[in-house]
mmCIF file of N, CA and C in Angstrom:
data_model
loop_
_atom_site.group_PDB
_atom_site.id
_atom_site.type_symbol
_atom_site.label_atom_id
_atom_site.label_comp_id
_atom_site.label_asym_id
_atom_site.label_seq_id
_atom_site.Cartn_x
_atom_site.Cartn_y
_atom_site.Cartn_z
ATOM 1 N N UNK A 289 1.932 -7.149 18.119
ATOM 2 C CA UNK A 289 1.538 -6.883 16.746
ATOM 3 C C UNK A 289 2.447 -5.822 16.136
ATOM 4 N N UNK A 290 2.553 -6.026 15.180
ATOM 5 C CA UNK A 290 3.168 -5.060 14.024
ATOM 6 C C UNK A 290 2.787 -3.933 14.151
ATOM 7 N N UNK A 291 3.353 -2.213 13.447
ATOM 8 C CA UNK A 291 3.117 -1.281 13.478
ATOM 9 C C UNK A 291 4.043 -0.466 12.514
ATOM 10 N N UNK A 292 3.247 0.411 12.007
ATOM 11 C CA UNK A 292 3.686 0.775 10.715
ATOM 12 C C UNK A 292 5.193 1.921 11.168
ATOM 13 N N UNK A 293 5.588 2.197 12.284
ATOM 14 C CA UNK A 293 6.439 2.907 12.211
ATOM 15 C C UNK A 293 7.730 2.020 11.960
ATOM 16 N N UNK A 294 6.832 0.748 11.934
ATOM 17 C CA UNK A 294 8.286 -0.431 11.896
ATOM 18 C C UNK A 294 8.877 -0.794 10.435
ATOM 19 N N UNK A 295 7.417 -0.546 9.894
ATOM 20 C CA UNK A 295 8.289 -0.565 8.456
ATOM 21 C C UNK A 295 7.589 0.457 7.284
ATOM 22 N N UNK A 296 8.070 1.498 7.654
ATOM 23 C CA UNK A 296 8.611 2.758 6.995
ATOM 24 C C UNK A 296 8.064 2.461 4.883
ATOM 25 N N UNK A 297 8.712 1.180 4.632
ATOM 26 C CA UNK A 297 9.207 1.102 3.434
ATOM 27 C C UNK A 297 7.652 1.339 2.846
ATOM 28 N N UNK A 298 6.443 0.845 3.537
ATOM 29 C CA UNK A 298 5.589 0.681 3.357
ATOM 30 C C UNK A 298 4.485 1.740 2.688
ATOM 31 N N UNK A 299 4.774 3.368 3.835
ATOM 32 C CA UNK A 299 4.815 4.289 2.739
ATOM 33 C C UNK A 299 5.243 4.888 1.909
ATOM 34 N N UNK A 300 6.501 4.396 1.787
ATOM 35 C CA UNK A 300 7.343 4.898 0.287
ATOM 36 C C UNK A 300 6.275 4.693 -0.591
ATOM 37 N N UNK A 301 6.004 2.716 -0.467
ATOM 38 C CA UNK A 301 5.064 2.547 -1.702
ATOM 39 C C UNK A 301 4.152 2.863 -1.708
ATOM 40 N N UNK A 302 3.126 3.311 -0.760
ATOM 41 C CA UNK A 302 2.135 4.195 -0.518
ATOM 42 C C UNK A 302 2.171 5.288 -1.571
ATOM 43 N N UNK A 303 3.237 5.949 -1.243
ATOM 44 C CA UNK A 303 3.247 7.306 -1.810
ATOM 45 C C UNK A 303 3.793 6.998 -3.706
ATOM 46 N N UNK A 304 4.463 5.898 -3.690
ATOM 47 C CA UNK A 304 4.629 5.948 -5.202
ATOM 48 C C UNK A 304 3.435 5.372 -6.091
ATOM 49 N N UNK A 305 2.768 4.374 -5.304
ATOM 50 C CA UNK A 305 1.334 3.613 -5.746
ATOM 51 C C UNK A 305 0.245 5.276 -5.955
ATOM 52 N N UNK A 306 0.078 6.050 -5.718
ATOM 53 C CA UNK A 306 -0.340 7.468 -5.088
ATOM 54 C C UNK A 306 -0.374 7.891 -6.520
ATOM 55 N N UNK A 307 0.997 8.246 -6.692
ATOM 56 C CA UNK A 307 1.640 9.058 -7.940
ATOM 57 C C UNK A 307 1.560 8.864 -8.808
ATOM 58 N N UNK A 308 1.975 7.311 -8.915
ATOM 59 C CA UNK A 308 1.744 6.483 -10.324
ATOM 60 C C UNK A 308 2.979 7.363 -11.247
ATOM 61 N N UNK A 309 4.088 7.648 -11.081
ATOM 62 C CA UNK A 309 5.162 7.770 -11.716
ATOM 63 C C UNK A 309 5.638 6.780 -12.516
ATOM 64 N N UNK A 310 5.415 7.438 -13.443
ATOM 65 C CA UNK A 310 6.037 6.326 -14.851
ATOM 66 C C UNK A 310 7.651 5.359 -14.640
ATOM 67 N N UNK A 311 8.061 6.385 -14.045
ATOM 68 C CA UNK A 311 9.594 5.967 -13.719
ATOM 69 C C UNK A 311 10.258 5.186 -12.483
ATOM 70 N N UNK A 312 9.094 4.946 -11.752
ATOM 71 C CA UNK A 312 8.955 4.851 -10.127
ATOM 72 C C UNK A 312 9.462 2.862 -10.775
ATOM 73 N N UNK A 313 10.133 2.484 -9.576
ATOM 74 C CA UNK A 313 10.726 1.567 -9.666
ATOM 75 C C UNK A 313 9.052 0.655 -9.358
ATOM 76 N N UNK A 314 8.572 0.990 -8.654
ATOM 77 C CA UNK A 314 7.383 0.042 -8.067
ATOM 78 C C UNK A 314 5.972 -0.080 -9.509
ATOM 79 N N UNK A 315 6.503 1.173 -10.289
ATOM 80 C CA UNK A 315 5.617 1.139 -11.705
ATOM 81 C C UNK A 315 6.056 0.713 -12.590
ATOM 82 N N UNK A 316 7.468 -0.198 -12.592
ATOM 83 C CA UNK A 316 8.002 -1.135 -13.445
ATOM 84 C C UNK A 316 7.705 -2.321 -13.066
ATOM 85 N N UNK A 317 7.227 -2.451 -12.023
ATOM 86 C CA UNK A 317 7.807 -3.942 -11.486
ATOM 87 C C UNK A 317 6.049 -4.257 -11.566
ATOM 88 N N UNK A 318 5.111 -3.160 -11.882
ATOM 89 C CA UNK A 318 3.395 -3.329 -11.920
ATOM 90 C C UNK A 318 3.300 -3.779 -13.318
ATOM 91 N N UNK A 319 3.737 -2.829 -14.528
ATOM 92 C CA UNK A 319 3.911 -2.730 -15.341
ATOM 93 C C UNK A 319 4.058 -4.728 -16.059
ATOM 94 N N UNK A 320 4.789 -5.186 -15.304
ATOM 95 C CA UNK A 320 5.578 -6.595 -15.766
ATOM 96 C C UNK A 320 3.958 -7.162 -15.629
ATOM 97 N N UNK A 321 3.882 -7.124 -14.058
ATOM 98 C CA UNK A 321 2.415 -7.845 -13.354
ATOM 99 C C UNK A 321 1.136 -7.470 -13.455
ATOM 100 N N UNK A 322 1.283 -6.637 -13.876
ATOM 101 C CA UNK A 322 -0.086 -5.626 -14.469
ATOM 102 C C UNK A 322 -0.510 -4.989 -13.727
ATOM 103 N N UNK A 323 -0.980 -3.677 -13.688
ATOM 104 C CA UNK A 323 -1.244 -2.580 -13.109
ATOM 105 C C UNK A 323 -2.447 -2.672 -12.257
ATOM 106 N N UNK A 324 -2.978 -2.926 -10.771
ATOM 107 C CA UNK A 324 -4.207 -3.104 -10.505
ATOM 108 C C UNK A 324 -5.196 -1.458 -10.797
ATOM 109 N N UNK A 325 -4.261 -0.688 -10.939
ATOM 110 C CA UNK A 325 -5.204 0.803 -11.465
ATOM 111 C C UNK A 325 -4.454 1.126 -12.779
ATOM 112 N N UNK A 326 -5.261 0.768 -13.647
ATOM 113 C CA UNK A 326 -4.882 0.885 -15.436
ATOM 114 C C UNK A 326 -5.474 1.995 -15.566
ATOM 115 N N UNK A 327 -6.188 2.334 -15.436
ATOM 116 C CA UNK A 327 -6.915 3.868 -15.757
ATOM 117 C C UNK A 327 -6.157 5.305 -14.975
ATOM 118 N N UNK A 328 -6.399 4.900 -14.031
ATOM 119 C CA UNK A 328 -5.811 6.154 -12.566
ATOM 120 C C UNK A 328 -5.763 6.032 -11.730
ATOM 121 N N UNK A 329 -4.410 6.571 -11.195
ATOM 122 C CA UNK A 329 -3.868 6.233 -9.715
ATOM 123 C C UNK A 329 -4.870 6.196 -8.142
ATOM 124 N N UNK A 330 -4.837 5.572 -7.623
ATOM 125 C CA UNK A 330 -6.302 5.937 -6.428
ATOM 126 C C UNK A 330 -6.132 7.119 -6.340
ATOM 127 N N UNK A 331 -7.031 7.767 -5.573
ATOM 128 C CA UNK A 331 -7.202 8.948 -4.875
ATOM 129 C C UNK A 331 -6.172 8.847 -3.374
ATOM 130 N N UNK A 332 -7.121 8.082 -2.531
ATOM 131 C CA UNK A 332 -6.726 7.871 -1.599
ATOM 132 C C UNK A 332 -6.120 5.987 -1.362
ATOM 133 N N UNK A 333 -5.133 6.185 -0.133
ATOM 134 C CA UNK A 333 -4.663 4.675 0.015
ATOM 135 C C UNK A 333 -4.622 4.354 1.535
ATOM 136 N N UNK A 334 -4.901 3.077 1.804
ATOM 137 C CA UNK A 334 -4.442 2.885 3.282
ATOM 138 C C UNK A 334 -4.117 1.375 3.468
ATOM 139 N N UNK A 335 -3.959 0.408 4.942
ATOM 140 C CA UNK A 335 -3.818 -0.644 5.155
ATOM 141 C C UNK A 335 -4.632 -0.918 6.321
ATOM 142 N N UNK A 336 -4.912 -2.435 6.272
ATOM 143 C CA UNK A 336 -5.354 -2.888 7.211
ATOM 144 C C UNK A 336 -4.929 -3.779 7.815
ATOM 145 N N UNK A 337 -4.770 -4.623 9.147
ATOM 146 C CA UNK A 337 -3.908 -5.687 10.050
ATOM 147 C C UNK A 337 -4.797 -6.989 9.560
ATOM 148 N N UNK A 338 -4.317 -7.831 9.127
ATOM 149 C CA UNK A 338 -4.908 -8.786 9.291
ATOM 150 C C UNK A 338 -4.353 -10.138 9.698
ATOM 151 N N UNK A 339 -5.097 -11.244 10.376
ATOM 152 C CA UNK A 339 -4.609 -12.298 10.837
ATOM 153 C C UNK A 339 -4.839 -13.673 10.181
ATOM 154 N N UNK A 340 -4.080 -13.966 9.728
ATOM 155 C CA UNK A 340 -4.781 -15.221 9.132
ATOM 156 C C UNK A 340 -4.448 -16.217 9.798
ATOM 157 N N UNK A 341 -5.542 -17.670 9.864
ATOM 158 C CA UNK A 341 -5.389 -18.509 10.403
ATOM 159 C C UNK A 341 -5.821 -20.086 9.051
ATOM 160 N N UNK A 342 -5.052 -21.169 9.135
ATOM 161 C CA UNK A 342 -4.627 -21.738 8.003
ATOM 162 C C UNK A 342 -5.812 -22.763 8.306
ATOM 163 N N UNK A 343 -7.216 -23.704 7.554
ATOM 164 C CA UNK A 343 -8.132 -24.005 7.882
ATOM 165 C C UNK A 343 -7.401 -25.966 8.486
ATOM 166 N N UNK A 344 -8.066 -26.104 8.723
ATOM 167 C CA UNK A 344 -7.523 -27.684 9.254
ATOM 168 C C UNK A 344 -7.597 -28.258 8.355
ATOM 169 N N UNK A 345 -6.357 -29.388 8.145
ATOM 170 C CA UNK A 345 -7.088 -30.470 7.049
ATOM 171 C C UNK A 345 -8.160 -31.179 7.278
ATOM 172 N N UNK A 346 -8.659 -31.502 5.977
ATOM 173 C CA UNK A 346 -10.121 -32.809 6.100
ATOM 174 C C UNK A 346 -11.131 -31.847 6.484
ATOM 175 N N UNK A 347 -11.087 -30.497 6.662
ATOM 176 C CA UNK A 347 -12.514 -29.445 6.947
ATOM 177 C C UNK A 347 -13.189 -29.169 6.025
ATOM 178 N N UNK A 348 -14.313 -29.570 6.257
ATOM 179 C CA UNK A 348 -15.498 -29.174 5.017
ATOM 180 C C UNK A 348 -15.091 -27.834 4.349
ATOM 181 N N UNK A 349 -14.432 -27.206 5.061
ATOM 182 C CA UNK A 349 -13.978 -25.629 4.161
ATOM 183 C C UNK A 349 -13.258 -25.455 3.031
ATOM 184 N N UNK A 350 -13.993 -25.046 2.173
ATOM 185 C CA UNK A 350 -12.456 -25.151 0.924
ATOM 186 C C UNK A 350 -11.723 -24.443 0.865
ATOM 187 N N UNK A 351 -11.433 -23.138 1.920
ATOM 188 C CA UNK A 351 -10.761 -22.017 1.721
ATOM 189 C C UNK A 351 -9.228 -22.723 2.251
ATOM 190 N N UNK A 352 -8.134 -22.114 1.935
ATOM 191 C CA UNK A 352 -7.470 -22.387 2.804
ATOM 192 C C UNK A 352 -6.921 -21.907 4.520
ATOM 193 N N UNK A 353 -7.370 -21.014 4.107
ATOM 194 C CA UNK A 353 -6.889 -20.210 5.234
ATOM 195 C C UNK A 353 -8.262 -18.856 6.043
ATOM 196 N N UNK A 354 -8.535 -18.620 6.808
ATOM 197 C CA UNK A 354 -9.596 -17.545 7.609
ATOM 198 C C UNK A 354 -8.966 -16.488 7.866
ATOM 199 N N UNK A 355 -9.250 -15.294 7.591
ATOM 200 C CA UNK A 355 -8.641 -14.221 7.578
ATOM 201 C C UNK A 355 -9.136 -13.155 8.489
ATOM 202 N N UNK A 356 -9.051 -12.583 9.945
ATOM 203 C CA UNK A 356 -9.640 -11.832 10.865
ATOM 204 C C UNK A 356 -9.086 -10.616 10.342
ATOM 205 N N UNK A 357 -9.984 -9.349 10.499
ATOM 206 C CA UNK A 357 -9.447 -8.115 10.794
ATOM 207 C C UNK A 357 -8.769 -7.866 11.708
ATOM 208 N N UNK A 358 -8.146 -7.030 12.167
ATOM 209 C CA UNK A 358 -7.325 -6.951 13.285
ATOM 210 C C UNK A 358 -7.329 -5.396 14.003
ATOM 211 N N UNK A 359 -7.162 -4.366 13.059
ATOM 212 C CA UNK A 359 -6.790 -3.254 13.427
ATOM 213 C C UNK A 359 -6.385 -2.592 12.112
ATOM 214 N N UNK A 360 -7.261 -0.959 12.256
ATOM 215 C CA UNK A 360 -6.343 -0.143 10.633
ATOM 216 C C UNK A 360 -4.545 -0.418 11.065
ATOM 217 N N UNK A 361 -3.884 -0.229 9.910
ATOM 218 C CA UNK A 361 -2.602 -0.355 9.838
ATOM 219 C C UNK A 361 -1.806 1.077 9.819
ATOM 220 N N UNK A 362 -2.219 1.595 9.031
ATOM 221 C CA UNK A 362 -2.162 2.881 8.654
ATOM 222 C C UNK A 362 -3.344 4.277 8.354
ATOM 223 N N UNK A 363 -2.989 5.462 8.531
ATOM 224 C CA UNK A 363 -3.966 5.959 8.142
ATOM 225 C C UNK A 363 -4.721 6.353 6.884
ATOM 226 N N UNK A 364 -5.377 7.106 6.520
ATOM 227 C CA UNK A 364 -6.080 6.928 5.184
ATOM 228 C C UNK A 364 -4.981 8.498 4.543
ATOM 229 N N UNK A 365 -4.400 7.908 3.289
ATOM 230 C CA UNK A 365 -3.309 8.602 2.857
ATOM 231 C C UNK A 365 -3.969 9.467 1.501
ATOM 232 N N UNK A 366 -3.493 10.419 1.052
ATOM 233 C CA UNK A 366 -3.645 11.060 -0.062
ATOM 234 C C UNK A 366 -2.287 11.764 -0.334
ATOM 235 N N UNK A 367 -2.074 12.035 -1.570
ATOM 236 C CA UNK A 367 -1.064 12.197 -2.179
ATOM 237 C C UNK A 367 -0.316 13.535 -1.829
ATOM 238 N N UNK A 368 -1.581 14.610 -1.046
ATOM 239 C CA UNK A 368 -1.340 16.019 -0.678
ATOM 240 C C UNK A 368 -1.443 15.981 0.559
ATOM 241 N N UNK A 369 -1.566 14.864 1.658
ATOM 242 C CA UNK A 369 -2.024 14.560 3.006
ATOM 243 C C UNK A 369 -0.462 14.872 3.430
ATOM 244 N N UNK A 370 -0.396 16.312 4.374
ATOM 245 C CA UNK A 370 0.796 16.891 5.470
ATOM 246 C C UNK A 370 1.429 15.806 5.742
ATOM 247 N N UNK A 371 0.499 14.649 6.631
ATOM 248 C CA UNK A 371 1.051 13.382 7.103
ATOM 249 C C UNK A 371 1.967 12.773 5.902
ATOM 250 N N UNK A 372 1.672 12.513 4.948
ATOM 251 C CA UNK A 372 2.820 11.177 4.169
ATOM 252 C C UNK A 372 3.355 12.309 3.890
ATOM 253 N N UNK A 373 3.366 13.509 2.884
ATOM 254 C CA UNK A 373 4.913 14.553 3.277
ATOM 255 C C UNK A 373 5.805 14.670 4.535
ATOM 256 N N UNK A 374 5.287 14.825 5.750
ATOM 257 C CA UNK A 374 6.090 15.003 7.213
ATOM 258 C C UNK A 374 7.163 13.570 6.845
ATOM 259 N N UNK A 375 6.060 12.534 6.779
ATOM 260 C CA UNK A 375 6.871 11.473 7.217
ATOM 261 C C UNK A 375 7.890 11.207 6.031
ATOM 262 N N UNK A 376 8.029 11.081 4.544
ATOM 263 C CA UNK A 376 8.676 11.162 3.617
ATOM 264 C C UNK A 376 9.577 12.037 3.963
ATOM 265 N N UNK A 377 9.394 13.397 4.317
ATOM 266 C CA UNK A 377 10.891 14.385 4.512
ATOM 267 C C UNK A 377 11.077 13.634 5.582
ATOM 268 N N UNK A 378 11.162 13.020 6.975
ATOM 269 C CA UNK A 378 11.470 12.511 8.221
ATOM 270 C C UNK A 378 12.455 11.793 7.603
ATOM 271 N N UNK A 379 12.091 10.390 6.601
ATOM 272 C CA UNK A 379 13.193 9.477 6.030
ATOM 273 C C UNK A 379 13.813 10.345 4.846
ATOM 274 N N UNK A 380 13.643 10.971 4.749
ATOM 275 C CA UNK A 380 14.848 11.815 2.983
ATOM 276 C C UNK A 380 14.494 11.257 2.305
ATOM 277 N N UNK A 381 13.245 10.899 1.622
ATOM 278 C CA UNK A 381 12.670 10.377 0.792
ATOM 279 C C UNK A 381 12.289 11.773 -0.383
ATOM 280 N N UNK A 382 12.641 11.063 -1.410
ATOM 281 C CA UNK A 382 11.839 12.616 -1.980
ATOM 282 C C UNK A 382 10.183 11.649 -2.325
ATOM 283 N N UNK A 383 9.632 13.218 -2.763
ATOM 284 C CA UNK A 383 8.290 12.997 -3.223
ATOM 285 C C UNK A 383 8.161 12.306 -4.553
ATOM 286 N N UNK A 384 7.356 11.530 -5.099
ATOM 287 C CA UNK A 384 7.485 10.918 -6.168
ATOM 288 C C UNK A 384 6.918 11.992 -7.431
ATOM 289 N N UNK A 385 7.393 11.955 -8.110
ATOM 290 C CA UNK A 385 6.761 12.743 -9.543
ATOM 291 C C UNK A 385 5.506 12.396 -9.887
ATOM 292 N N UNK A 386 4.467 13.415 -9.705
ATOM 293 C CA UNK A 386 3.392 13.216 -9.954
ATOM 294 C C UNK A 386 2.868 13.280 -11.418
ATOM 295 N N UNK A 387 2.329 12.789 -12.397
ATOM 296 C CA UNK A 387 1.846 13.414 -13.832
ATOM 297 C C UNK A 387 0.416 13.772 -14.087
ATOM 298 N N UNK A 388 0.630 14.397 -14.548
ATOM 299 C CA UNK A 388 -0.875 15.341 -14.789
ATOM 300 C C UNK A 388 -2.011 14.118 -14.786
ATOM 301 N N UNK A 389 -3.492 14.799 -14.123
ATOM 302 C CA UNK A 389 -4.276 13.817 -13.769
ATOM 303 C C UNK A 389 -5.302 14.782 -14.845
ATOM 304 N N UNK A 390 -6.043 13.750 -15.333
ATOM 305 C CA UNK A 390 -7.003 13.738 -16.650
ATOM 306 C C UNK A 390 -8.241 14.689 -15.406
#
């Protein structure tokens, strides 16, 4: 199974989804698709593992696919959490610009 030290990129967007920086490349590309937090940035963020399995054809199910939990992915992040700073300075990431919260 997967593991988040494998892909890094994951809390970048963590941390820019966080910030909600106007300028943040990942708040342009929301912006197009629409923002799932129009009001204010979460508080907190995290991930979870999941497995999906694709349903058979001809199965009474209409879903397509069954989706198991698996395992947290990551831990539960906040924007001032030591952890996503450590790891952001680790890659030379800077911190994203935060804007004043109402």
């Amino acid at each position: 199974m997967q593991n988040l030290q494998y892909n890094p990129w994951l809390i970048h967007l963590m941390a820019h989804l966080l910030a909600s920086d106007q300028y943040s490349p990942v708040n342009v590309v929301l912006s197009i698709g629409g923002n799932p937090f129009p009001d204010a940035p979460p508080r907190f963020i995290k991930a979870d593992l999941y497995r999906y399995k694709f349903t058979r054809i001809g199965s009474e199910d209409k879903n397509w696919w069954i989706r198991s939990n698996q395992q947290p992915y990551s831990p539960i992040f906040e924007l001032k959490s030591p952890q996503l700073k450590s790891i952001l300075r680790q890659m030379e990431w800077k911190m994203p610009k935060v804007p004043m919260r109402s």
